[in-house]
CSV table of C-alpha atoms in Angstrom, one decimal:
chain,number,residue,atom,x,y,z
A,1457,UNK,CA,60.4,-46.2,-45.2
A,1458,UNK,CA,62.7,-43.7,-46.9
A,1459,UNK,CA,65.7,-42.4,-45.0
A,1460,UNK,CA,66.3,-45.3,-42.7
A,1461,UNK,CA,66.8,-48.2,-45.1
A,1462,UNK,CA,70.1,-49.9,-44.2
A,1463,UNK,CA,72.2,-52.1,-46.4
A,1464,UNK,CA,75.3,-54.2,-45.6
A,1465,UNK,CA,78.0,-52.0,-44.0
A,1466,UNK,CA,81.6,-52.8,-44.6
A,1467,UNK,CA,83.9,-49.9,-44.1
A,1468,UNK,CA,81.9,-48.4,-41.2
A,1469,UNK,CA,82.1,-51.7,-39.4
A,1470,UNK,CA,85.8,-51.9,-40.0
A,1471,UNK,CA,86.3,-48.4,-38.8
A,1472,UNK,CA,84.0,-48.4,-35.7
A,1473,UNK,CA,83.2,-51.9,-34.5
A,1474,UNK,CA,86.5,-53.5,-35.3
A,1475,UNK,CA,88.7,-50.8,-34.1
A,1476,UNK,CA,92.1,-52.2,-33.4
A,1477,UNK,CA,91.5,-55.6,-35.1
A,1478,UNK,CA,94.5,-57.8,-35.4
A,1479,UNK,CA,95.8,-56.9,-31.9
A,1480,UNK,CA,97.6,-59.7,-30.0
A,1481,UNK,CA,96.6,-60.1,-26.4
A,1482,UNK,CA,99.4,-59.6,-24.0
A,1483,UNK,CA,100.0,-62.5,-21.6
A,1484,UNK,CA,98.1,-62.2,-18.4
A,1485,UNK,CA,97.3,-58.5,-19.0
A,1486,UNK,CA,94.6,-57.2,-16.6
A,1487,UNK,CA,92.7,-54.0,-17.0
A,1488,UNK,CA,91.6,-52.6,-13.6
A,1489,UNK,CA,88.8,-50.1,-13.8
A,1490,UNK,CA,87.4,-48.0,-11.0
A,1491,UNK,CA,83.6,-47.5,-11.3
A,1492,UNK,CA,81.5,-45.1,-9.2
A,1493,UNK,CA,78.5,-47.3,-8.4
A,1494,UNK,CA,77.9,-50.9,-7.7
A,1495,UNK,CA,75.8,-52.2,-10.6
A,1496,UNK,CA,72.4,-53.7,-10.0
A,1497,UNK,CA,71.3,-57.1,-11.6
A,1498,UNK,CA,73.6,-58.2,-14.4
A,1499,UNK,CA,70.7,-59.3,-16.6
A,1500,UNK,CA,70.0,-56.9,-19.5
A,1501,UNK,CA,66.2,-57.5,-19.0
A,1502,UNK,CA,66.4,-56.4,-15.4
A,1503,UNK,CA,69.2,-53.8,-15.3
A,1504,UNK,CA,68.3,-50.2,-14.5
A,1505,UNK,CA,71.6,-48.5,-13.8
A,1506,UNK,CA,74.2,-46.7,-15.9
A,1507,UNK,CA,77.0,-48.6,-14.2
A,1508,UNK,CA,75.3,-51.9,-15.2
A,1509,UNK,CA,75.4,-50.7,-18.8
A,1510,UNK,CA,79.1,-49.8,-18.3
A,1511,UNK,CA,79.9,-53.4,-17.4
A,1512,UNK,CA,77.6,-54.9,-20.0
A,1513,UNK,CA,79.7,-53.1,-22.7
A,1514,UNK,CA,82.3,-55.8,-22.1
A,1515,UNK,CA,79.9,-58.7,-21.4
A,1516,UNK,CA,77.0,-58.5,-23.8
A,1517,UNK,CA,77.1,-57.6,-27.4
A,1518,UNK,CA,74.0,-56.1,-28.9
A,1519,UNK,CA,72.3,-56.4,-32.2
A,1520,UNK,CA,73.6,-53.0,-33.2
A,1521,UNK,CA,75.7,-50.3,-31.6
A,1522,UNK,CA,76.2,-46.5,-31.8
A,1523,UNK,CA,79.2,-44.8,-33.2
A,1524,UNK,CA,81.0,-41.7,-31.7
A,1525,UNK,CA,78.8,-39.6,-34.1
A,1526,UNK,CA,75.6,-41.3,-32.9
A,1527,UNK,CA,75.1,-43.4,-36.1
A,1528,UNK,CA,73.7,-46.9,-35.8
A,1529,UNK,CA,76.4,-49.4,-36.7
A,1530,UNK,CA,76.5,-53.3,-36.9
A,1531,UNK,CA,77.4,-55.5,-34.0
A,1532,UNK,CA,75.7,-58.9,-33.8
A,1533,UNK,CA,73.5,-57.9,-36.8
A,1534,UNK,CA,75.5,-57.2,-39.9
A,1535,UNK,CA,72.7,-55.5,-41.8
A,1536,UNK,CA,69.0,-54.7,-41.6
A,1537,UNK,CA,66.2,-53.7,-44.0
A,1538,UNK,CA,63.0,-51.8,-43.1
A,1539,UNK,CA,59.8,-52.6,-44.9
A,1540,UNK,CA,58.4,-49.7,-47.0
A,1541,UNK,CA,55.6,-49.1,-44.5
A,1542,UNK,CA,57.9,-49.1,-41.5
A,1543,UNK,CA,56.0,-51.9,-39.8
A,1544,UNK,CA,58.7,-54.6,-40.1
A,1545,UNK,CA,62.5,-54.9,-40.1
A,1546,UNK,CA,64.6,-57.9,-41.1
A,1547,UNK,CA,68.1,-58.4,-39.7
A,1548,UNK,CA,70.9,-60.3,-41.2
A,1549,UNK,CA,72.9,-61.8,-38.4
A,1550,UNK,CA,76.6,-62.3,-38.0
A,1551,UNK,CA,77.6,-65.9,-38.6
A,1552,UNK,CA,79.7,-68.2,-36.4
A,1553,UNK,CA,79.0,-66.3,-33.2
A,1554,UNK,CA,78.6,-68.2,-29.9
A,1555,UNK,CA,77.5,-67.4,-26.4
A,1556,UNK,CA,79.9,-67.8,-23.5
A,1557,UNK,CA,78.5,-71.3,-22.8
A,1558,UNK,CA,79.5,-72.3,-26.3
A,1559,UNK,CA,75.9,-72.4,-27.7
A,1560,UNK,CA,75.1,-70.8,-31.0
A,1561,UNK,CA,73.9,-67.3,-31.5
A,1562,UNK,CA,71.3,-67.3,-34.3
A,1563,UNK,CA,67.8,-66.1,-35.3
A,1564,UNK,CA,66.2,-68.5,-32.8
A,1565,UNK,CA,68.3,-66.9,-30.0
A,1566,UNK,CA,67.2,-63.4,-31.1
A,1567,UNK,CA,63.6,-64.5,-31.0
A,1568,UNK,CA,64.0,-66.0,-27.5
A,1569,UNK,CA,65.7,-62.8,-26.2
A,1570,UNK,CA,63.1,-60.4,-27.5
A,1571,UNK,CA,60.2,-62.5,-26.3
A,1572,UNK,CA,61.8,-62.9,-22.9
A,1573,UNK,CA,62.3,-59.2,-22.5
A,1574,UNK,CA,58.8,-58.5,-23.6
A,1575,UNK,CA,57.1,-61.1,-21.3
A,1576,UNK,CA,59.2,-61.4,-18.1
A,1577,UNK,CA,57.1,-60.0,-15.3
A,1578,UNK,CA,59.9,-57.7,-13.9
A,1579,UNK,CA,61.5,-56.9,-17.3
A,1580,UNK,CA,62.5,-53.2,-17.6
A,1581,UNK,CA,62.7,-53.5,-21.4
A,1582,UNK,CA,59.0,-53.8,-22.1
A,1583,UNK,CA,58.4,-50.2,-23.1
A,1584,UNK,CA,61.4,-50.1,-25.4
A,1585,UNK,CA,60.2,-53.2,-27.3
A,1586,UNK,CA,56.4,-52.6,-27.0
A,1587,UNK,CA,55.7,-52.1,-30.7
A,1588,UNK,CA,57.2,-55.5,-31.6
A,1589,UNK,CA,54.2,-57.9,-32.0
A,1590,UNK,CA,56.1,-60.9,-33.4
A,1591,UNK,CA,59.6,-62.2,-34.1
A,1592,UNK,CA,60.1,-64.7,-36.8
A,1593,UNK,CA,63.3,-66.7,-37.5
A,1594,UNK,CA,63.4,-66.8,-41.3
A,1595,UNK,CA,66.7,-68.6,-41.4
A,1596,UNK,CA,69.6,-69.2,-39.1
A,1597,UNK,CA,71.0,-65.8,-39.9
A,1598,UNK,CA,67.8,-63.9,-40.7
A,1599,UNK,CA,65.2,-62.7,-38.2
A,1600,UNK,CA,62.2,-60.5,-38.8
A,1601,UNK,CA,60.5,-58.2,-36.3
A,1602,UNK,CA,56.9,-57.2,-37.1
A,1603,UNK,CA,55.6,-54.0,-35.5
A,1604,UNK,CA,52.2,-52.8,-34.5
A,1605,UNK,CA,53.1,-49.4,-35.9
A,1606,UNK,CA,56.1,-47.6,-37.4
A,1607,UNK,CA,58.7,-47.1,-34.6
A,1608,UNK,CA,61.7,-45.2,-35.7
A,1609,UNK,CA,63.6,-45.3,-32.3
A,1610,UNK,CA,63.7,-49.2,-32.4
A,1611,UNK,CA,67.3,-49.4,-33.7
A,1612,UNK,CA,68.5,-46.9,-31.0
A,1613,UNK,CA,66.7,-49.0,-28.4
A,1614,UNK,CA,68.4,-52.1,-29.7
A,1615,UNK,CA,71.8,-50.4,-29.4
A,1616,UNK,CA,71.3,-50.6,-25.6
A,1617,UNK,CA,70.1,-53.3,-23.2
A,1618,UNK,CA,67.0,-54.1,-25.3
A,1619,UNK,CA,69.4,-55.4,-28.0
A,1620,UNK,CA,71.7,-57.4,-25.7
A,1621,UNK,CA,71.6,-61.1,-26.2
A,1622,UNK,CA,71.9,-63.7,-23.5
A,1623,UNK,CA,72.2,-67.5,-23.9
A,1624,UNK,CA,68.7,-69.1,-24.2
A,1625,UNK,CA,70.2,-72.2,-22.6
A,1626,UNK,CA,71.4,-70.4,-19.6
A,1627,UNK,CA,68.3,-68.2,-19.3
A,1628,UNK,CA,66.1,-71.3,-19.4
A,1629,UNK,CA,68.1,-73.8,-17.3
A,1630,UNK,CA,69.5,-71.2,-14.8
A,1631,UNK,CA,66.9,-68.5,-14.9
A,1632,UNK,CA,67.2,-67.6,-11.3
A,1633,UNK,CA,71.0,-67.3,-11.5
A,1634,UNK,CA,71.4,-65.4,-14.7
A,1635,UNK,CA,71.4,-61.9,-13.0
A,1636,UNK,CA,74.2,-63.1,-10.7
A,1637,UNK,CA,76.2,-65.0,-13.4
A,1638,UNK,CA,75.3,-63.6,-16.9
A,1639,UNK,CA,76.0,-65.6,-20.0
A,1640,UNK,CA,76.2,-63.3,-23.1
A,1641,UNK,CA,78.1,-63.0,-26.4
A,1642,UNK,CA,80.5,-60.2,-25.7
A,1643,UNK,CA,84.3,-60.0,-25.7
A,1644,UNK,CA,84.6,-60.9,-22.0
A,1645,UNK,CA,82.8,-63.6,-20.0
A,1646,UNK,CA,81.7,-63.5,-16.3
A,1647,UNK,CA,84.0,-64.9,-13.7
A,1648,UNK,CA,82.9,-63.6,-10.3
A,1649,UNK,CA,81.2,-60.8,-8.4
A,1650,UNK,CA,81.8,-59.6,-4.9
A,1651,UNK,CA,79.1,-57.2,-3.8
A,1652,UNK,CA,80.2,-53.6,-3.3
A,1653,UNK,CA,83.8,-54.7,-4.2
A,1654,UNK,CA,84.5,-56.0,-7.7
A,1655,UNK,CA,83.3,-57.7,-10.8
A,1656,UNK,CA,85.9,-59.9,-12.6
A,1657,UNK,CA,85.6,-60.9,-16.3
A,1658,UNK,CA,88.0,-62.9,-18.6
A,1659,UNK,CA,88.5,-62.8,-22.3
A,1660,UNK,CA,86.2,-65.1,-24.2
A,1661,UNK,CA,88.4,-67.0,-26.7
A,1662,UNK,CA,85.4,-67.8,-28.9
A,1663,UNK,CA,84.5,-64.2,-29.4
A,1664,UNK,CA,83.8,-63.3,-33.1
A,1665,UNK,CA,86.4,-60.5,-33.0
A,1666,UNK,CA,88.7,-62.0,-30.4
A,1667,UNK,CA,91.8,-60.7,-32.2
A,1668,UNK,CA,90.8,-57.1,-31.3
A,1669,UNK,CA,90.6,-57.8,-27.6
A,1670,UNK,CA,93.8,-56.6,-26.0
A,1671,UNK,CA,93.4,-57.7,-22.3
A,1672,UNK,CA,93.1,-61.2,-20.9
A,1673,UNK,CA,91.1,-60.0,-17.9
A,1674,UNK,CA,89.1,-56.9,-16.8
A,1675,UNK,CA,88.2,-56.2,-13.2
A,1676,UNK,CA,85.7,-53.5,-12.2
A,1677,UNK,CA,86.3,-52.1,-8.7
A,1678,UNK,CA,83.6,-50.3,-6.8
A,1679,UNK,CA,85.2,-47.0,-5.7
A,1680,UNK,CA,82.4,-44.4,-5.1
A,1681,UNK,CA,84.5,-41.4,-4.4
A,1682,UNK,CA,85.8,-39.8,-7.6
A,1683,UNK,CA,88.9,-38.4,-6.1
A,1684,UNK,CA,89.8,-41.7,-4.6
A,1685,UNK,CA,89.3,-43.4,-8.0
A,1686,UNK,CA,91.7,-40.9,-9.5
A,1687,UNK,CA,94.2,-41.3,-6.7
A,1688,UNK,CA,94.3,-45.1,-7.3
A,1689,UNK,CA,94.9,-44.6,-11.0
A,1690,UNK,CA,97.8,-42.2,-10.2
A,1691,UNK,CA,99.3,-44.7,-7.8
A,1692,UNK,CA,99.0,-47.5,-10.5
A,1693,UNK,CA,96.5,-49.4,-8.4
A,1694,UNK,CA,94.0,-49.0,-11.3
A,1695,UNK,CA,94.5,-48.5,-15.0
A,1696,UNK,CA,91.4,-46.4,-15.6
A,1697,UNK,CA,88.8,-44.4,-13.6
A,1698,UNK,CA,85.4,-43.4,-15.1
A,1699,UNK,CA,83.5,-40.2,-14.3
A,1700,UNK,CA,86.4,-38.1,-13.0
A,1701,UNK,CA,85.1,-35.0,-11.3
A,1702,UNK,CA,85.6,-31.7,-13.2
A,1703,UNK,CA,87.4,-30.3,-10.1
A,1704,UNK,CA,90.1,-33.0,-10.6
A,1705,UNK,CA,90.7,-32.5,-14.3
A,1706,UNK,CA,93.8,-30.3,-13.8
A,1707,UNK,CA,95.4,-33.1,-11.7
A,1708,UNK,CA,94.9,-35.5,-14.6
A,1709,UNK,CA,96.2,-33.0,-17.2
A,1710,UNK,CA,99.3,-32.2,-15.2
A,1711,UNK,CA,100.2,-35.9,-14.5
A,1712,UNK,CA,102.7,-37.1,-17.2
A,1713,UNK,CA,101.6,-40.7,-16.5
A,1714,UNK,CA,98.0,-40.2,-17.3
A,1715,UNK,CA,95.8,-39.4,-20.3
A,1716,UNK,CA,92.5,-37.6,-20.0
A,1717,UNK,CA,89.8,-39.1,-22.3
A,1718,UNK,CA,86.8,-36.8,-22.7
A,1719,UNK,CA,83.8,-36.3,-24.8
A,1720,UNK,CA,80.3,-34.8,-25.0
A,1721,UNK,CA,77.6,-36.9,-23.5
A,1722,UNK,CA,73.9,-37.6,-23.8
A,1723,UNK,CA,73.2,-37.2,-20.1
A,1724,UNK,CA,71.2,-34.5,-18.4
A,1725,UNK,CA,70.8,-33.3,-14.8
A,1726,UNK,CA,67.5,-31.8,-14.0
A,1727,UNK,CA,65.4,-30.6,-11.1
A,1728,UNK,CA,62.2,-32.6,-10.9
A,1729,UNK,CA,59.1,-31.3,-9.2
A,1730,UNK,CA,56.4,-33.6,-7.9
A,1731,UNK,CA,53.3,-32.4,-9.6
A,1732,UNK,CA,50.9,-35.3,-9.1
A,1733,UNK,CA,52.2,-38.1,-6.9
A,1734,UNK,CA,50.3,-38.0,-3.6
A,1735,UNK,CA,50.8,-35.7,-0.7
A,1736,UNK,CA,54.3,-34.6,-1.8
A,1737,UNK,CA,52.7,-32.9,-4.8
A,1738,UNK,CA,50.4,-30.8,-2.6
A,1739,UNK,CA,52.9,-27.9,-2.4
A,1740,UNK,CA,53.1,-24.5,-4.0
A,1741,UNK,CA,55.7,-25.6,-6.6
A,1742,UNK,CA,53.9,-28.8,-7.2
A,1743,UNK,CA,50.6,-27.1,-8.0
A,1744,UNK,CA,51.7,-23.9,-9.7
A,1745,UNK,CA,53.7,-23.8,-13.0
A,1746,UNK,CA,54.2,-20.0,-12.5
A,1747,UNK,CA,56.1,-20.6,-9.3
A,1748,UNK,CA,58.2,-23.2,-11.1
A,1749,UNK,CA,59.0,-20.6,-13.8
A,1750,UNK,CA,59.9,-18.2,-11.0
A,1751,UNK,CA,62.3,-20.8,-9.6
A,1752,UNK,CA,64.0,-21.2,-13.0
A,1753,UNK,CA,64.4,-17.4,-13.2
A,1754,UNK,CA,66.0,-17.4,-9.7
A,1755,UNK,CA,68.9,-19.7,-10.7
A,1756,UNK,CA,71.8,-19.2,-13.0
A,1757,UNK,CA,72.8,-22.3,-14.9
A,1758,UNK,CA,76.1,-20.8,-15.9
A,1759,UNK,CA,77.0,-20.1,-12.3
A,1760,UNK,CA,76.1,-23.6,-11.3
A,1761,UNK,CA,78.4,-25.0,-14.0
A,1762,UNK,CA,81.2,-22.6,-13.2
A,1763,UNK,CA,81.2,-23.0,-9.4
A,1764,UNK,CA,80.2,-26.7,-9.1
A,1765,UNK,CA,82.0,-28.1,-12.2
A,1766,UNK,CA,84.8,-25.6,-13.1
A,1767,UNK,CA,82.8,-24.8,-16.2
A,1768,UNK,CA,83.6,-28.2,-17.7
A,1769,UNK,CA,79.9,-29.2,-18.2
A,1770,UNK,CA,77.4,-27.7,-20.5
A,1771,UNK,CA,74.8,-25.4,-18.9
A,1772,UNK,CA,71.5,-25.9,-20.8
A,1773,UNK,CA,67.7,-25.9,-20.4
A,1774,UNK,CA,66.7,-28.9,-22.5
A,1775,UNK,CA,66.5,-32.6,-21.8
A,1776,UNK,CA,68.2,-33.4,-25.2
A,1777,UNK,CA,71.8,-32.2,-25.5
A,1778,UNK,CA,73.1,-30.0,-28.3
A,1779,UNK,CA,75.1,-33.1,-29.7
A,1780,UNK,CA,71.8,-34.5,-30.8
A,1781,UNK,CA,70.4,-33.6,-34.3
A,1782,UNK,CA,67.1,-33.1,-32.6
A,1783,UNK,CA,68.2,-30.4,-30.3
A,1784,UNK,CA,66.0,-27.3,-30.6
A,1785,UNK,CA,68.3,-24.2,-30.7
A,1786,UNK,CA,65.3,-21.9,-30.8
A,1787,UNK,CA,64.6,-22.5,-27.1
A,1788,UNK,CA,67.4,-20.6,-25.3
A,1789,UNK,CA,67.9,-20.8,-21.6
A,1790,UNK,CA,66.5,-17.7,-19.9
A,1791,UNK,CA,68.9,-15.5,-18.1
A,1792,UNK,CA,68.6,-15.1,-14.3
A,1793,UNK,CA,66.1,-12.5,-13.4
A,1794,UNK,CA,65.5,-12.2,-9.7
A,1795,UNK,CA,63.2,-9.2,-10.0
A,1796,UNK,CA,60.9,-11.1,-12.4
A,1797,UNK,CA,61.0,-14.2,-10.2
A,1798,UNK,CA,59.9,-12.0,-7.2
A,1799,UNK,CA,57.1,-10.6,-9.4
A,1800,UNK,CA,55.8,-14.0,-10.3
A,1801,UNK,CA,55.9,-15.1,-6.7
A,1802,UNK,CA,53.9,-12.0,-5.7
A,1803,UNK,CA,51.4,-12.6,-8.5
A,1804,UNK,CA,50.8,-16.1,-7.0
A,1805,UNK,CA,49.9,-14.4,-3.7
A,1806,UNK,CA,53.1,-15.4,-1.8
A,1807,UNK,CA,56.2,-13.7,-0.5
A,1808,UNK,CA,58.2,-16.8,0.6
A,1809,UNK,CA,57.9,-20.2,-1.0
A,1810,UNK,CA,58.9,-23.3,0.9
A,1811,UNK,CA,60.4,-26.3,-1.0
A,1812,UNK,CA,62.2,-29.4,0.2
A,1813,UNK,CA,65.0,-30.4,-2.2
A,1814,UNK,CA,66.1,-34.1,-2.1
A,1815,UNK,CA,69.2,-35.4,-3.8
A,1816,UNK,CA,71.8,-38.2,-3.6
A,1817,UNK,CA,74.5,-37.2,-1.2
A,1818,UNK,CA,77.3,-37.1,-3.8
A,1819,UNK,CA,79.7,-34.3,-4.3
A,1820,UNK,CA,78.3,-32.9,-7.5
A,1821,UNK,CA,74.7,-33.0,-6.5
A,1822,UNK,CA,75.5,-31.5,-3.1
A,1823,UNK,CA,77.3,-28.6,-4.6
A,1824,UNK,CA,74.4,-28.0,-7.1
A,1825,UNK,CA,71.8,-28.1,-4.3
A,1826,UNK,CA,73.7,-25.6,-2.1
A,1827,UNK,CA,74.2,-23.2,-5.0
A,1828,UNK,CA,70.5,-23.3,-6.0
A,1829,UNK,CA,69.5,-22.9,-2.3
A,1830,UNK,CA,71.5,-19.7,-2.1
A,1831,UNK,CA,70.4,-18.2,-5.4
A,1832,UNK,CA,66.7,-19.1,-5.0
A,1833,UNK,CA,66.7,-17.6,-1.5
A,1834,UNK,CA,67.3,-14.1,-3.0
A,1835,UNK,CA,64.1,-14.4,-5.0
A,1836,UNK,CA,61.9,-15.7,-2.1
A,1837,UNK,CA,62.3,-19.5,-2.1
A,1838,UNK,CA,63.1,-21.2,1.2
A,1839,UNK,CA,64.9,-24.3,0.1
A,1840,UNK,CA,65.4,-27.1,2.7
A,1841,UNK,CA,68.1,-29.5,1.6
A,1842,UNK,CA,67.5,-33.2,2.1
A,1843,UNK,CA,70.6,-35.2,1.2
A,1844,UNK,CA,70.3,-39.0,1.2
A,1845,UNK,CA,72.3,-42.1,0.7
A,1846,UNK,CA,72.0,-43.2,-2.9
A,1847,UNK,CA,69.9,-46.3,-2.4
A,1848,UNK,CA,67.4,-44.5,-0.2
A,1849,UNK,CA,67.2,-41.5,-2.5
A,1850,UNK,CA,66.5,-43.6,-5.5
A,1851,UNK,CA,63.9,-45.7,-3.7
A,1852,UNK,CA,62.0,-42.5,-2.6
A,1853,UNK,CA,62.4,-41.1,-6.2
A,1854,UNK,CA,60.9,-44.2,-7.7
A,1855,UNK,CA,58.0,-44.1,-5.3
A,1856,UNK,CA,57.3,-40.4,-6.0
A,1857,UNK,CA,58.2,-39.6,-2.4
A,1858,UNK,CA,59.7,-36.1,-2.9
A,1859,UNK,CA,58.8,-32.5,-3.4
A,1860,UNK,CA,61.8,-31.6,-5.6
A,1861,UNK,CA,64.6,-34.0,-6.7
A,1862,UNK,CA,67.9,-33.6,-8.5
A,1863,UNK,CA,67.6,-36.3,-11.2
A,1864,UNK,CA,70.5,-37.6,-13.3
A,1865,UNK,CA,69.8,-39.4,-16.5
A,1866,UNK,CA,72.5,-40.9,-18.6
A,1867,UNK,CA,70.6,-40.2,-21.9
A,1868,UNK,CA,70.1,-42.2,-25.0
A,1869,UNK,CA,71.0,-41.9,-28.7
A,1870,UNK,CA,67.4,-41.2,-29.7
A,1871,UNK,CA,65.3,-38.5,-28.0
A,1872,UNK,CA,62.3,-40.8,-27.7
A,1873,UNK,CA,63.8,-42.8,-24.9
A,1874,UNK,CA,64.3,-39.6,-22.8
A,1875,UNK,CA,61.2,-37.6,-23.6
A,1876,UNK,CA,58.7,-40.5,-23.5
A,1877,UNK,CA,60.3,-41.8,-20.2
A,1878,UNK,CA,60.0,-38.5,-18.4
A,1879,UNK,CA,57.1,-36.7,-20.0
A,1880,UNK,CA,54.6,-39.2,-21.4
A,1881,UNK,CA,51.7,-39.8,-19.0
A,1882,UNK,CA,52.8,-43.5,-18.6
A,1883,UNK,CA,56.5,-42.9,-18.9
A,1884,UNK,CA,58.8,-45.3,-17.0
A,1885,UNK,CA,60.6,-42.3,-15.3
A,1886,UNK,CA,57.5,-40.1,-14.9
A,1887,UNK,CA,57.6,-40.6,-11.2
A,1888,UNK,CA,56.5,-37.0,-10.6
A,1889,UNK,CA,53.3,-37.8,-12.5
A,1890,UNK,CA,53.3,-35.0,-15.1
A,1891,UNK,CA,50.6,-35.7,-17.8
A,1892,UNK,CA,49.7,-33.7,-20.9
A,1893,UNK,CA,47.7,-35.5,-23.6
A,1894,UNK,CA,48.8,-33.0,-26.3
A,1895,UNK,CA,52.4,-33.8,-25.5
A,1896,UNK,CA,51.7,-37.5,-25.6
A,1897,UNK,CA,50.2,-37.2,-29.0
A,1898,UNK,CA,53.2,-35.3,-30.3
A,1899,UNK,CA,55.6,-37.9,-28.9
A,1900,UNK,CA,53.6,-40.7,-30.4
A,1901,UNK,CA,53.6,-39.1,-33.8
A,1902,UNK,CA,57.4,-38.5,-33.6
A,1903,UNK,CA,57.9,-42.2,-33.0
A,1904,UNK,CA,56.5,-43.0,-36.4
A,1905,UNK,CA,58.0,-40.2,-38.5
A,1906,UNK,CA,60.9,-41.3,-40.7
A,1907,UNK,CA,61.7,-37.9,-42.1
A,1908,UNK,CA,64.3,-36.4,-39.8
A,1909,UNK,CA,63.3,-32.8,-40.5
A,1910,UNK,CA,59.6,-33.5,-39.7
A,1911,UNK,CA,60.6,-35.4,-36.7
A,1912,UNK,CA,62.8,-32.5,-35.5
A,1913,UNK,CA,59.8,-30.1,-35.9
A,1914,UNK,CA,57.7,-32.4,-33.7
A,1915,UNK,CA,60.3,-32.5,-31.0
A,1916,UNK,CA,60.5,-28.7,-31.1
A,1917,UNK,CA,56.7,-28.6,-30.3
A,1918,UNK,CA,57.3,-31.1,-27.5
A,1919,UNK,CA,60.1,-28.9,-26.1
A,1920,UNK,CA,57.9,-25.9,-26.1
A,1921,UNK,CA,55.3,-27.8,-24.0
A,1922,UNK,CA,57.6,-29.3,-21.4
A,1923,UNK,CA,59.6,-26.0,-21.0
A,1924,UNK,CA,56.3,-24.2,-20.3
A,1925,UNK,CA,55.1,-26.7,-17.8
A,1926,UNK,CA,58.5,-27.1,-16.1
A,1927,UNK,CA,57.6,-30.3,-14.3
A,1928,UNK,CA,61.4,-30.7,-14.6
A,1929,UNK,CA,63.9,-27.9,-15.0
A,1930,UNK,CA,66.9,-29.1,-17.0
A,1931,UNK,CA,70.2,-27.7,-15.6
A,1932,UNK,CA,73.2,-29.0,-17.4
A,1933,UNK,CA,74.6,-31.8,-19.6
A,1934,UNK,CA,77.7,-33.5,-18.1
A,1935,UNK,CA,80.6,-34.3,-20.3
A,1936,UNK,CA,82.4,-37.7,-19.9
A,1937,UNK,CA,85.8,-37.7,-18.3
A,1938,UNK,CA,87.9,-40.8,-17.9
A,1939,UNK,CA,91.5,-40.9,-16.6
A,1940,UNK,CA,93.7,-43.7,-17.8
A,1941,UNK,CA,97.3,-44.7,-17.4
A,1942,UNK,CA,99.3,-44.0,-20.5
A,1943,UNK,CA,99.9,-47.7,-20.7
A,1944,UNK,CA,96.3,-48.1,-21.9
A,1945,UNK,CA,95.8,-47.5,-25.6
A,1946,UNK,CA,92.8,-47.6,-28.0
A,1947,UNK,CA,90.1,-45.9,-25.9
A,1948,UNK,CA,87.4,-44.4,-28.0
A,1949,UNK,CA,84.9,-42.1,-26.3
A,1950,UNK,CA,81.2,-42.5,-27.3
A,1951,UNK,CA,78.5,-40.1,-26.2
A,1952,UNK,CA,76.7,-42.8,-24.1
A,1953,UNK,CA,79.8,-42.8,-21.8
A,1954,UNK,CA,80.3,-46.6,-22.0
A,1955,UNK,CA,83.8,-48.1,-22.2
A,1956,UNK,CA,84.0,-50.4,-25.2
A,1957,UNK,CA,86.9,-52.7,-24.8
A,1958,UNK,CA,87.2,-54.0,-28.3
A,1959,UNK,CA,90.4,-52.3,-29.5
A,1960,UNK,CA,91.6,-51.3,-26.0
A,1961,UNK,CA,95.1,-52.7,-25.4
A,1962,UNK,CA,98.2,-52.3,-23.3
A,1963,UNK,CA,100.9,-50.2,-24.9
A,1964,UNK,CA,104.5,-49.5,-24.0
């Protein structure tokens, strides 16, 4: 399978995975981090939230990771080799690695983890690992995955929760407790969790790269309000806050005690329309793609970005961000055209179009909803706003109980995980029940195409289809903004927005 054969990586590993190696941990140094959401289950097989992934970055090493430029780099696997037909891959594993309970990480552990995530009744990783038909431990440090068909996104999937390894002993003997007290192979091990308050981890002395771990303890505090998180960092109550609001960036930049860490992300915010999920789809916008096109023409993405986010995000009309090599620059976002939107509404036999817009009652989504309501009204849309508490909003979203919904997706390194999730007929996030068999066929073909240029051409076709149907209207790509005390060194921003703590250390 030309183009994706990997050999042992030395210099890349040293530069990316072992950033800061040789650091000496400061005595009793604690890193206090403010997080926006309270994570769900701390079991990689069950987790479904971004903040869960954020905490897992300290707890659970993966077979592979991604670099700041979206390359696949080693972590628990030192090297890998694809078969010529693309239907199997063999990993060479890192030696002398242990889980937090002291048991060995080896090929048998990899086999256990992949089979567990594929077979657990409530596992959320099944789709990501579906092409794997068998896992064979060839030796203690070699494991082979056999696939039903070529599946190029596999390594990208393994750079996330599907590739996180938990202790087979703990998962077997304490299966019901693992999500509350995870046992992984990362730089930090679990200590305690207080719901809607904090998660405390401590440095694992047996970690394979322990010399590069600069704090003895890390505590994640649940602080839902971005401005409050920032205030606590400024006061010295926290060392770091993730997802600082764009409206607060000037405060960070002006504070001599803080450093702003920023970077392009993979995330997307999009307006989803229910087009096939029960009674909520029986609406003008749910039944008529022309009206959805009119709604897109009624809004101005640049105004949304400027007013809601001080212009700090990236206004765009695609699910895949420009940072991806698979972004399609030929599909430009249409300019706002109220007259054309009105004409499309008239052609559909209507003058005013009702729509109920549901969203999580957070500052960013609330501003976006209000701006869209005002702009869309000028074209003929009567937008009723329906803000909801996060848990309720997500529950309704997952059940397809909405007419229109502002969705926020943290994105993945490979476009497959986003496009298949939202636009394939059986996609895990296709809660608005959009289905196009031609698009399904294109996405399936792209999964098996190793040639990057050919794969990009397939995704261009996919983009053309979903931008014509507009079951979702992409609005913008958030950038990542962390605020940290200047006493925290070694932070490296990666497009997935996860805080990797190897190499992070206290500095004078």
